[in-house]
Coordinates of C-alpha atoms in Angstrom, one line a residue:
Chain H
G1 CA -47.8 -48.1 -12.2
A2 CA -49.8 -45.4 -10.7
G3 CA -48.5 -42.1 -10.1
V4 CA -48.8 -39.7 -7.1
S5 CA -52.6 -39.1 -6.4
Q6 CA -54.1 -36.2 -4.6
S7 CA -57.6 -35.7 -3.3
P8 CA -59.8 -33.7 -3.5
S9 CA -58.8 -32.2 -7.0
N10 CA -60.8 -29.0 -6.1
K11 CA -62.0 -27.8 -2.6
V12 CA -64.0 -24.6 -2.0
T13 CA -64.3 -23.7 1.7
E14 CA -65.5 -20.8 3.7
K15 CA -63.1 -18.7 5.7
G16 CA -62.4 -20.1 9.1
K17 CA -63.2 -23.6 8.3
D18 CA -60.6 -26.3 8.5
V19 CA -59.6 -28.4 5.5
E20 CA -57.7 -31.6 4.8
L21 CA -55.8 -32.4 1.8
R22 CA -54.6 -35.9 1.0
C23 CA -51.6 -37.3 -0.8
D24 CA -51.0 -40.9 -2.0
P25 CA -47.3 -41.2 -3.0
I26 CA -45.9 -43.7 -5.4
S27 CA -45.5 -47.0 -3.7
G28 CA -42.0 -47.3 -2.4
H29 CA -41.2 -43.8 -2.4
T30 CA -40.0 -42.8 1.0
A31 CA -39.6 -39.1 0.5
L32 CA -42.7 -36.9 0.4
Y33 CA -43.0 -33.2 -0.2
W34 CA -45.8 -30.7 0.0
Y35 CA -45.7 -27.5 -2.0
R36 CA -47.9 -24.6 -2.6
Q37 CA -48.4 -22.5 -5.6
S38 CA -50.3 -19.3 -5.5
L39 CA -51.7 -17.7 -8.7
G40 CA -48.9 -17.0 -11.2
Q41 CA -46.2 -17.8 -8.7
G42 CA -43.6 -20.5 -8.3
L43 CA -43.8 -23.3 -6.0
E44 CA -43.4 -22.7 -2.3
F45 CA -41.9 -25.5 -0.1
L46 CA -44.2 -26.3 2.8
I47 CA -43.0 -29.6 4.5
Y48 CA -40.7 -32.7 3.7
F49 CA -41.0 -36.2 5.1
Q50 CA -38.2 -38.7 4.7
G51 CA -38.7 -42.1 6.0
N52 CA -39.0 -42.3 9.7
S53 CA -36.9 -39.1 10.2
A54 CA -38.5 -36.0 11.9
P55 CA -40.2 -34.0 9.1
D56 CA -38.7 -30.8 7.8
K57 CA -41.5 -28.2 8.6
S58 CA -39.4 -25.1 7.9
G59 CA -41.7 -24.1 5.0
L60 CA -44.9 -24.1 6.8
P61 CA -46.1 -20.5 6.8
S62 CA -48.0 -20.4 10.1
D63 CA -49.1 -22.7 12.9
R64 CA -52.4 -23.1 11.3
F65 CA -50.8 -25.6 8.8
S66 CA -49.8 -29.1 9.8
A67 CA -49.1 -32.3 8.1
E68 CA -48.6 -35.9 9.0
R69 CA -47.6 -39.0 7.2
T70 CA -49.1 -42.3 8.4
G71 CA -47.2 -45.6 8.0
G72 CA -44.7 -44.0 5.7
S73 CA -47.2 -43.7 2.9
V74 CA -50.3 -41.5 2.8
S75 CA -49.9 -37.8 4.0
T76 CA -52.5 -35.3 5.0
L77 CA -52.0 -31.7 5.0
T78 CA -54.4 -29.8 7.3
I79 CA -55.1 -26.1 7.2
Q80 CA -57.0 -24.8 10.3
R81 CA -59.2 -21.7 10.3
T82 CA -58.6 -21.1 6.6
Q83 CA -57.9 -17.6 5.3
Q84 CA -58.5 -16.2 1.8
E85 CA -54.7 -16.0 1.3
D86 CA -54.5 -19.8 1.8
S87 CA -56.1 -20.2 -1.7
A88 CA -53.7 -21.8 -4.0
V89 CA -52.9 -25.1 -5.5
Y90 CA -51.3 -27.6 -3.1
L91 CA -49.0 -30.0 -4.8
C92 CA -47.7 -33.2 -3.3
A93 CA -44.5 -34.9 -4.7
S94 CA -42.7 -38.1 -3.9
R95 CA -39.2 -39.4 -4.5
K96 CA -37.5 -42.8 -4.3
Q97 CA -34.5 -42.7 -2.0
G98 CA -31.3 -43.6 -3.9
A99 CA -32.9 -43.4 -7.1
G100 CA -31.9 -39.8 -8.1
Y101 CA -33.3 -36.5 -7.3
E102 CA -36.3 -36.3 -9.7
Q103 CA -39.6 -35.7 -7.8
Y104 CA -42.9 -37.0 -9.1
F105 CA -45.7 -34.6 -8.6
G106 CA -49.3 -35.3 -8.2
P107 CA -52.1 -33.1 -10.0
G108 CA -52.7 -30.9 -7.0
T109 CA -55.5 -29.8 -5.1
R110 CA -57.0 -26.3 -5.9
L111 CA -58.1 -24.8 -2.7
T112 CA -60.4 -21.8 -2.9
V113 CA -61.3 -19.9 0.4
T114 CA -64.4 -17.7 0.1
Chain K
S1 CA -37.9 -16.9 -0.6
Q2 CA -37.3 -17.9 -4.3
Q3 CA -34.0 -19.3 -5.2
G4 CA -34.4 -19.4 -9.0
E5 CA -35.6 -16.6 -11.2
E6 CA -36.4 -17.5 -14.7
D7 CA -36.4 -15.1 -17.6
P8 CA -38.2 -14.2 -19.7
Q9 CA -41.5 -14.5 -17.8
A10 CA -43.3 -15.1 -20.9
L11 CA -42.2 -16.2 -24.4
S12 CA -44.2 -16.6 -27.6
I13 CA -42.8 -18.4 -30.7
Q14 CA -43.8 -20.1 -33.8
E15 CA -43.6 -23.9 -34.3
G16 CA -40.2 -25.0 -35.5
E17 CA -38.4 -22.1 -33.8
N18 CA -36.2 -22.6 -30.8
A19 CA -37.0 -21.4 -27.3
T20 CA -34.6 -20.4 -24.7
M21 CA -35.2 -19.8 -21.0
N22 CA -32.8 -18.7 -18.4
C23 CA -32.6 -19.3 -14.8
S24 CA -30.5 -17.6 -12.1
Y25 CA -30.1 -18.8 -8.6
K26 CA -28.5 -17.3 -5.5
T27 CA -26.6 -19.9 -3.5
S28 CA -24.4 -23.0 -4.1
I29 CA -26.3 -25.9 -5.4
N30 CA -25.8 -29.7 -5.6
N31 CA -27.9 -29.9 -8.9
L32 CA -30.4 -28.0 -10.8
Q33 CA -33.5 -29.4 -12.4
W34 CA -36.1 -28.2 -14.9
Y35 CA -39.8 -29.0 -14.7
R36 CA -42.7 -28.4 -17.0
Q37 CA -46.2 -27.6 -15.8
N38 CA -49.3 -27.9 -18.0
S39 CA -52.5 -26.0 -17.1
G40 CA -51.3 -25.0 -13.7
R41 CA -51.4 -28.5 -12.2
G42 CA -48.8 -31.2 -11.7
L43 CA -45.2 -30.8 -12.8
V44 CA -43.2 -33.2 -14.9
H45 CA -39.4 -33.6 -14.4
L46 CA -37.5 -32.8 -17.7
I47 CA -33.8 -32.9 -17.0
L48 CA -31.3 -32.6 -14.2
I49 CA -27.8 -31.3 -14.4
R50 CA -25.3 -31.6 -11.6
S51 CA -23.2 -29.0 -10.3
N52 CA -20.0 -30.5 -11.9
E53 CA -21.6 -30.7 -15.3
R54 CA -21.8 -27.8 -17.9
E55 CA -24.2 -29.1 -20.5
K56 CA -26.7 -31.9 -20.8
H57 CA -28.9 -33.2 -23.7
S58 CA -32.2 -35.0 -23.7
G59 CA -34.1 -35.2 -27.0
R60 CA -34.8 -31.8 -28.1
L61 CA -33.8 -30.3 -24.8
R62 CA -30.3 -28.9 -24.1
V63 CA -29.5 -27.5 -20.5
T64 CA -26.3 -25.5 -19.7
L65 CA -25.1 -24.7 -16.3
D66 CA -22.7 -22.0 -15.3
T67 CA -21.9 -22.2 -11.6
S68 CA -19.6 -19.2 -11.7
K69 CA -22.5 -17.1 -12.9
K70 CA -25.1 -19.1 -10.9
S71 CA -27.2 -19.4 -14.0
S72 CA -28.7 -22.2 -16.2
S73 CA -30.5 -22.2 -19.6
L74 CA -33.0 -24.5 -21.1
L75 CA -33.1 -24.6 -24.9
I76 CA -36.1 -26.4 -26.6
T77 CA -35.2 -27.0 -30.3
A78 CA -37.8 -27.2 -33.1
S79 CA -40.6 -26.4 -30.8
R80 CA -44.0 -27.8 -31.2
A81 CA -47.4 -26.6 -30.1
A82 CA -47.4 -29.3 -27.5
D83 CA -44.4 -27.7 -25.8
T84 CA -46.8 -24.9 -24.7
A85 CA -46.5 -24.9 -20.9
S86 CA -44.8 -23.3 -17.9
Y87 CA -41.2 -24.2 -17.3
F88 CA -39.5 -24.0 -14.0
C89 CA -36.0 -24.4 -12.7
A90 CA -35.5 -25.8 -9.2
T91 CA -32.5 -26.2 -6.9
D92 CA -31.8 -28.1 -3.8
A93 CA -29.5 -25.6 -2.1
R94 CA -29.4 -27.1 1.3
Q95 CA -28.9 -30.7 0.6
A96 CA -29.4 -32.9 -2.4
G97 CA -32.6 -34.8 -2.2
T98 CA -34.5 -32.3 0.1
A99 CA -37.0 -29.9 -0.8
L100 CA -36.7 -28.1 -4.2
I101 CA -36.6 -24.4 -4.4
F102 CA -38.4 -23.2 -7.5
G103 CA -38.4 -20.0 -9.6
K104 CA -41.5 -18.3 -10.8
G105 CA -41.3 -19.9 -14.2
T106 CA -41.4 -19.0 -17.8
T107 CA -44.6 -19.4 -19.7
L108 CA -44.1 -20.6 -23.2
S109 CA -46.6 -20.3 -25.9
V110 CA -46.0 -22.1 -29.2
S111 CA -48.4 -21.3 -32.0
S112 CA -48.9 -23.4 -35.1

């Protein structure tokens, strides 16, 4: 079956513009995670959705970052008024509830803010 | 903040040699996972070890966990050029199944 997909794979934007990053999780996976990886760094947790529960937004670095998950499936991460420090690879992962704790990652979106 | 810290940051070995990477973490955990990342993109899960386990094997991988020292190690035996990648440990300190907290990773280079 298909894995986690993300689009676009690469995005170059000008400072101050808004961007939307999309994640399509594996069908049937109720948990969805967004992470950010800056150059040469580990992954930084951003936000976590689990079913119909309120999302865990504790990792969002500022109020310029928001995410939603429609219909318990596709998720969109929005960054408003992008800054150069937002440049990173944004990774999405999903997990099937009750099937262990392994997370399945998408290929990521490389965001470059010029 | 980072929970896990891997060491070494970089490791270069020859094919056929063993590679050992270490991970230390700060708080109590439910389980610890190791992931591999090729070319800075998506991560692939390698192995999970629960807090009540001390050692686990999967193919050429061997993971140990010492909760008293808050540390784990990943051993790759008989390495291959295809093992060249970055390796990360990850913990779910708050609650099992919630977001993972990753270290900065070890970059392994295996030359043929």
